[in-house]
Amino acid sequence: MGVYTPERRLTNADLTRLVDTSDEWIRTRTGMIERRIAEPHEAASDMAAKAAERAIADAGITKEEIDLIIVATITPDHAFPSTACVLQAKLGLTDIPAFDISAACSGFVYMMQVANHMLRAGDYRNVLIVSSEKLTSIVDWEDRSTCVLFGDAAGAFVLSKCSEPYVGILGNILGADGSCGYLLKLPAGGSVMPASYETVVNSQHCLKMAGKEVFKVAVRTMSDCCRRLLEKCNISPDEVKCVIPHQANLRIIDAVARHLGIPLEKFCINLQNYGNTSSATIPNCMKEAYDQGRFKAGDLVLLTAFGGGFTWGATLIRWK
Ligand code: UT7
């Protein structure tokens, strides 16, 4: 596992100088205290490369042993080429396949499922999966309902083929509901609304979210897919050592914990320091939890995410 977070911090106090908000509102409604901000010259692929290099070193392999790169991001360097291709070049690799997936905040659990199946199908040995999000590049700094929530980060894992049974990824459930896509979106810049003077003036290249509606579906879908995944894997909630949830809101995590009947203490939380970094929240939080000794070899770790699309998913891992 490897993580990169930019040095620069944006605190709740800083945000009170930008919009009509307060430290008290942000803390009580979200749990957030500060987030990290990438430098203007730092692209998603730059953050991805730093996280990837750390993950490859942590895996104890050389970068030449990577045989597939997948990147999840809603802030790609460009519409095309893919950020995975840009990353491949930045890592100094050639020939191996590289592609992006688009599943917003659920990107990391989606990538895990894709990489898991590609490894099990037999052709790949070491798959590099990277979430890199420069959300501050699509935030509307005049919209207090969203600008207080997001930050920048990248997280990478190397997933390797393993012949031992009952370790690694034990199961994965994904879901989506495209009919709700309009509740969390970036309206302009695609073929529906190409960039124009009007789209720029009207901030339509910025993220829009109907927070209240998103909140309810996030709680329901994450709780539901975790419950179904545990049933499918024949694991009781008590057996789970820790849960790594998407870090969008402390109140969402609290509600998911109550729905699942898993104590909140088992949920790893670092949104107070980083805010919502979309698909990068899970690898960032999981690496931190591991470094803090919250799980070790043999433990069951449950990941769950929800995001734009709508998309959602859960992954159950027995750590090796
Ligand atoms: O990562 C992808 C998935 N994203 C999520 O899961 C996020 C889900 N949504 C949320 O986390 C929450 O809905 C928010 C944190 C975005 C908002 O919290 P909320 O409790 O749902 O607040 P609200 O939108 O219902 O707004 C309540 C009040 C409103 O004022 P009135 O109408 O009651 O007078 C807002 O205008 O809070 C106001 N408000 C703020 N006040 C101070 C909204 N944003 C702010 C702010 N500072 N930053």
Coordinates of C-alpha atoms and ligand atoms in Angstrom, one line a residue:
M1 CA 0.0 0.0 0.0
G2 CA 1.2 3.5 -0.7
V3 CA -0.4 6.9 0.0
Y4 CA 0.4 10.4 -1.1
T5 CA -1.2 13.5 0.5
P6 CA -0.1 17.1 -0.4
E7 CA 1.6 19.1 2.3
R8 CA -0.7 22.2 2.1
R9 CA -3.5 22.2 4.6
L10 CA -6.9 23.9 4.4
T11 CA -8.5 24.3 7.8
N12 CA -12.1 25.0 8.7
A13 CA -10.9 28.4 9.9
D14 CA -9.5 29.0 6.4
L15 CA -12.9 28.2 4.9
T16 CA -14.7 30.7 7.0
R17 CA -12.7 33.4 5.1
L18 CA -14.0 32.0 1.8
V19 CA -17.7 31.3 2.4
D20 CA -20.4 31.9 5.0
T21 CA -19.6 28.9 7.2
S22 CA -18.2 28.1 10.7
D23 CA -15.9 25.6 12.3
E24 CA -18.8 24.5 14.4
W25 CA -21.1 23.7 11.4
I26 CA -18.4 21.8 9.5
R27 CA -17.4 19.7 12.6
T28 CA -20.9 18.9 13.7
R29 CA -22.4 18.2 10.3
T30 CA -19.4 16.4 8.8
G31 CA -16.7 15.6 11.4
M32 CA -14.1 17.4 9.2
I33 CA -11.4 19.6 10.6
E34 CA -8.9 20.0 7.7
R35 CA -8.1 18.7 4.3
R36 CA -5.0 18.7 2.0
I37 CA -4.7 20.9 -1.2
A38 CA -2.4 19.9 -4.1
E39 CA -0.2 22.6 -5.7
P40 CA -1.5 24.2 -8.9
H41 CA 1.2 22.3 -11.0
E42 CA 0.4 19.0 -9.3
A43 CA -1.9 16.8 -11.5
A44 CA -3.8 13.7 -10.5
S45 CA -1.1 11.6 -12.3
D46 CA 1.7 13.3 -10.3
M47 CA 0.0 12.3 -7.0
A48 CA -0.7 8.9 -8.4
A49 CA 2.9 8.3 -9.3
K50 CA 4.1 9.2 -5.8
A51 CA 1.5 6.8 -4.2
A52 CA 2.3 4.1 -6.8
E53 CA 6.1 4.2 -6.2
R54 CA 5.4 3.9 -2.4
A55 CA 3.1 0.9 -3.0
I56 CA 5.6 -0.8 -5.3
A57 CA 8.3 -0.4 -2.7
D58 CA 6.0 -1.6 0.1
A59 CA 5.1 -4.7 -2.0
G60 CA 8.8 -5.5 -2.3
I61 CA 8.8 -5.9 -6.1
T62 CA 10.3 -3.9 -8.9
K63 CA 8.1 -1.7 -11.0
E64 CA 9.0 -3.9 -14.0
E65 CA 7.0 -6.7 -12.3
I66 CA 3.8 -4.7 -12.6
D67 CA 1.8 -6.1 -15.5
L68 CA -1.4 -4.0 -15.4
I69 CA -2.2 -0.5 -14.3
I70 CA -5.8 0.7 -13.4
V71 CA -6.6 4.2 -12.2
A72 CA -9.8 5.4 -10.6
T73 CA -10.4 9.2 -10.7
I74 CA -13.0 11.8 -11.3
T75 CA -10.3 14.4 -11.8
P76 CA -8.2 12.8 -14.7
D77 CA -5.3 14.8 -16.1
H78 CA -7.3 14.9 -19.4
A79 CA -10.5 13.4 -20.9
F80 CA -7.9 11.3 -22.8
P81 CA -5.3 10.0 -22.8
S82 CA -6.3 8.1 -19.6
T83 CA -4.5 9.0 -16.4
A84 CA -3.4 5.4 -16.2
C85 CA -1.5 5.8 -19.5
V86 CA 0.1 9.1 -18.2
L87 CA 1.0 7.2 -15.0
Q88 CA 2.5 4.3 -16.9
A89 CA 4.8 6.8 -18.7
K90 CA 5.7 8.6 -15.4
L91 CA 6.7 5.3 -13.9
G92 CA 8.9 4.6 -16.8
L93 CA 7.0 1.5 -17.9
T94 CA 5.9 0.5 -21.4
D95 CA 3.8 -2.2 -23.1
I96 CA 1.7 -3.2 -20.1
P97 CA -2.0 -2.3 -20.4
A98 CA -3.3 0.7 -18.6
F99 CA -6.8 2.1 -18.3
D100 CA -9.0 4.3 -16.1
I101 CA -12.3 3.4 -14.6
S102 CA -15.1 5.8 -13.8
A103 CA -17.1 5.0 -10.6
A104 CA -16.6 8.2 -8.6
C105 CA -16.1 7.6 -4.9
S106 CA -16.7 3.9 -5.4
G107 CA -13.7 3.7 -7.8
F108 CA -11.4 1.9 -5.4
V109 CA -13.8 -1.0 -4.6
Y110 CA -14.7 -1.2 -8.3
M111 CA -11.0 -1.5 -9.2
M112 CA -10.5 -4.2 -6.6
Q113 CA -13.2 -6.3 -8.2
V114 CA -11.8 -5.8 -11.7
A115 CA -8.2 -6.5 -10.6
N116 CA -9.3 -9.5 -8.5
H117 CA -11.0 -11.1 -11.5
M118 CA -8.1 -10.3 -13.9
L119 CA -5.6 -11.9 -11.4
R120 CA -7.8 -15.0 -10.9
A121 CA -8.4 -15.4 -14.6
G122 CA -4.7 -16.2 -14.8
D123 CA -3.0 -13.7 -17.1
Y124 CA -1.7 -11.2 -14.6
R125 CA 0.6 -11.5 -11.6
N126 CA 0.9 -8.0 -10.1
V127 CA -1.8 -5.3 -10.7
L128 CA -1.3 -1.7 -9.7
I129 CA -4.5 0.0 -8.7
V130 CA -4.4 3.7 -8.0
S131 CA -7.0 6.2 -6.9
S132 CA -5.9 9.8 -7.4
E133 CA -8.2 12.8 -6.8
K134 CA -7.5 16.5 -7.2
L135 CA -11.0 17.4 -6.1
T136 CA -10.0 21.0 -5.3
S137 CA -9.7 21.5 -9.1
I138 CA -13.4 20.9 -9.6
V139 CA -14.8 22.5 -6.4
D140 CA -16.9 25.6 -6.6
W141 CA -15.2 27.8 -3.9
E142 CA -18.3 30.0 -3.7
D143 CA -20.7 27.1 -2.9
R144 CA -20.5 26.5 0.9
S145 CA -22.6 23.3 0.7
T146 CA -19.8 21.5 -1.2
C147 CA -16.5 23.4 -0.9
V148 CA -16.0 22.5 2.8
L149 CA -16.2 18.8 2.1
F150 CA -13.4 17.9 -0.4
G151 CA -9.6 17.5 -0.4
D152 CA -6.8 16.0 -2.5
A153 CA -5.0 12.6 -2.1
A154 CA -3.8 9.5 -3.9
G155 CA -3.7 5.9 -2.7
A156 CA -2.3 2.9 -4.4
F157 CA -2.2 -0.9 -3.8
V158 CA -0.3 -3.7 -5.6
L159 CA -2.6 -6.7 -5.8
S160 CA -0.7 -9.9 -6.4
K161 CA -1.7 -13.4 -7.5
C162 CA -1.8 -15.8 -4.5
S163 CA -2.3 -19.5 -4.6
E164 CA -3.3 -19.9 -0.9
P165 CA -7.0 -20.4 -0.3
Y166 CA -9.1 -18.1 2.0
V167 CA -6.7 -15.2 2.0
G168 CA -6.8 -11.9 0.1
I169 CA -10.1 -10.8 -1.5
L170 CA -12.8 -13.2 -0.2
G171 CA -15.7 -11.4 -1.9
N172 CA -16.9 -8.3 -3.5
I173 CA -20.3 -6.8 -4.2
L174 CA -20.9 -3.8 -6.5
G175 CA -24.0 -1.9 -7.5
A176 CA -25.2 1.2 -9.3
D177 CA -28.3 3.2 -10.0
G178 CA -27.9 5.5 -13.0
S179 CA -31.3 7.1 -12.6
C180 CA -29.9 9.1 -9.7
G181 CA -26.8 10.4 -11.5
Y182 CA -28.2 13.9 -11.6
L183 CA -27.9 14.3 -7.8
L184 CA -24.1 14.3 -7.8
K185 CA -22.4 15.4 -11.0
L186 CA -20.1 17.6 -12.9
P187 CA -22.4 19.0 -15.5
A188 CA -20.1 20.5 -18.2
G189 CA -17.1 19.5 -20.2
G190 CA -18.5 16.4 -21.8
S191 CA -20.5 15.8 -25.0
V192 CA -23.8 16.9 -23.4
M193 CA -22.5 20.3 -22.5
P194 CA -19.1 21.1 -24.1
A195 CA -17.0 23.8 -22.6
S196 CA -18.2 27.3 -23.6
Y197 CA -18.1 30.8 -22.2
E198 CA -21.5 30.2 -20.5
T199 CA -20.4 27.0 -18.8
V200 CA -17.4 28.7 -17.3
V201 CA -19.3 31.8 -16.2
N202 CA -22.0 29.5 -14.6
S203 CA -19.5 27.3 -12.7
Q204 CA -20.8 24.2 -14.6
H205 CA -17.3 22.7 -14.6
C206 CA -17.6 22.3 -10.8
L207 CA -19.0 19.5 -8.8
K208 CA -22.7 19.8 -7.8
M209 CA -24.4 17.7 -5.1
A210 CA -27.8 17.4 -3.5
G211 CA -26.3 16.5 -0.2
K212 CA -29.4 15.5 1.7
E213 CA -30.6 13.0 -1.0
V214 CA -27.1 11.6 -1.4
F215 CA -26.8 11.1 2.3
K216 CA -29.8 8.8 2.6
V217 CA -28.9 6.6 -0.3
A218 CA -25.3 6.4 0.9
V219 CA -26.3 5.0 4.2
R220 CA -28.9 2.6 2.8
T221 CA -26.7 1.2 0.0
M222 CA -23.4 0.8 2.0
S223 CA -25.2 -0.9 4.9
D224 CA -27.1 -3.2 2.5
C225 CA -24.2 -4.3 0.4
C226 CA -22.0 -4.9 3.5
R227 CA -24.8 -7.1 5.0
R228 CA -25.2 -9.0 1.7
L229 CA -21.5 -9.5 1.3
L230 CA -21.1 -10.9 4.8
E231 CA -24.0 -13.2 4.2
K232 CA -22.5 -14.4 0.9
C233 CA -19.2 -15.1 2.5
N234 CA -20.8 -16.7 5.5
I235 CA -19.1 -14.3 8.0
S236 CA -20.9 -12.7 11.0
P237 CA -20.5 -9.0 11.7
D238 CA -18.7 -9.9 15.0
E239 CA -15.9 -11.6 13.0
V240 CA -15.0 -8.4 11.2
K241 CA -11.9 -6.9 12.7
C242 CA -12.3 -3.5 11.2
V243 CA -14.3 -1.6 8.6
I244 CA -12.8 0.9 6.2
P245 CA -15.7 3.1 5.0
H246 CA -15.7 5.8 2.4
Q247 CA -14.9 9.0 4.3
A248 CA -17.7 11.4 3.2
N249 CA -19.3 12.3 6.5
L250 CA -18.9 11.0 10.1
R251 CA -22.7 11.0 10.5
I252 CA -23.0 8.6 7.4
I253 CA -20.4 6.3 9.0
D254 CA -22.2 6.4 12.3
A255 CA -25.5 5.5 10.7
V256 CA -23.9 2.6 8.7
A257 CA -22.4 1.2 11.9
R258 CA -25.8 1.3 13.6
H259 CA -27.5 -0.4 10.6
L260 CA -24.9 -3.2 10.5
G261 CA -24.7 -3.7 14.2
I262 CA -20.9 -3.3 14.1
P263 CA -19.6 -0.9 16.9
L264 CA -18.4 2.4 15.6
E265 CA -15.0 1.7 17.3
K266 CA -14.4 -0.9 14.6
F267 CA -14.7 1.7 11.8
C268 CA -11.5 3.4 10.8
I269 CA -12.0 7.1 10.3
N270 CA -9.5 9.8 9.1
L271 CA -11.9 12.3 7.4
Q272 CA -11.1 14.8 10.2
N273 CA -7.7 15.2 8.6
Y274 CA -8.3 14.8 4.9
G275 CA -12.0 15.5 4.2
N276 CA -13.6 13.6 1.4
T277 CA -11.0 12.6 -1.2
S278 CA -13.5 10.5 -3.3
S279 CA -12.0 7.2 -4.4
A280 CA -8.7 7.9 -2.5
T281 CA -10.4 7.8 0.9
I282 CA -10.3 4.0 1.2
P283 CA -6.6 3.3 0.4
N284 CA -5.6 6.3 2.4
C285 CA -7.6 5.2 5.5
M286 CA -6.7 1.5 5.1
K287 CA -2.9 2.3 5.0
E288 CA -3.2 4.5 8.1
A289 CA -5.2 1.8 9.9
Y290 CA -2.6 -0.8 9.1
D291 CA 0.2 1.4 10.2
Q292 CA -1.6 2.0 13.5
G293 CA -1.9 -1.8 14.0
R294 CA -5.6 -1.9 13.7
F295 CA -5.5 -5.2 11.7
K296 CA -2.8 -7.8 11.1
A297 CA -2.3 -11.1 9.2
G298 CA -5.4 -13.3 9.4
D299 CA -7.9 -10.5 10.3
L300 CA -11.0 -9.7 8.3
V301 CA -11.3 -6.2 6.9
L302 CA -14.4 -4.9 5.3
L303 CA -14.3 -2.0 2.8
T304 CA -17.4 -0.1 1.6
A305 CA -18.0 2.9 -0.6
F306 CA -20.7 5.0 -2.2
G307 CA -20.4 7.7 -4.9
G308 CA -21.7 9.5 -7.9
G309 CA -23.4 7.4 -10.5
F310 CA -24.9 6.4 -8.1
T311 CA -22.4 3.6 -7.5
W312 CA -21.6 1.6 -4.4
G313 CA -19.8 -1.5 -3.3
A314 CA -18.1 -3.6 -0.6
T315 CA -15.0 -5.8 -0.5
L316 CA -14.1 -8.4 2.2
I317 CA -10.4 -9.1 2.7
R318 CA -8.6 -11.6 4.9
W319 CA -5.3 -9.8 5.4
K320 CA -2.2 -11.9 4.6
Ligands
UT7_1 O1 -18.6 11.2 -1.6 C1 -19.8 11.1 -2.3 C2 -20.9 11.0 -1.5 N1 -21.2 12.2 -0.8 C3 -21.8 12.1 0.4 O2 -22.1 11.0 0.8 C4 -22.2 13.4 1.1 C5 -23.6 13.2 1.6 N2 -24.2 14.4 2.2 C6 -23.7 15.0 3.3 O3 -22.7 14.6 3.9 C7 -24.5 16.1 3.9 O4 -25.8 16.2 3.3 C8 -23.8 17.5 3.9 C9 -22.7 17.6 4.8 C10 -23.4 17.8 2.4 C11 -24.8 18.6 4.3 O5 -25.3 18.3 5.6 P1 -26.9 18.4 5.9 O6 -27.1 18.1 7.3 O7 -27.6 17.4 4.9 O8 -27.2 19.9 5.6 P2 -28.2 20.5 4.6 O9 -27.7 20.4 3.2 O10 -29.6 20.0 4.9 O11 -28.2 22.0 5.1 C12 -28.7 22.4 6.4 C13 -28.5 23.9 6.5 C14 -29.0 24.7 5.3 O12 -29.5 25.9 5.9 P3 -31.1 26.1 6.1 O13 -31.7 25.9 4.8 O14 -31.5 25.0 7.1 O15 -31.2 27.5 6.7 C15 -27.8 25.0 4.5 O16 -27.9 26.2 3.8 O17 -27.1 24.1 6.6 C16 -26.7 25.1 5.6 N3 -25.4 24.9 5.1 C17 -24.3 25.4 5.7 N4 -24.2 26.2 6.8 C18 -22.9 26.6 7.2 C19 -25.0 24.1 4.1 N5 -23.6 24.1 4.0 C20 -23.2 24.9 5.0 C21 -21.9 25.3 5.4 N6 -21.8 26.1 6.5 N7 -20.8 24.9 4.9

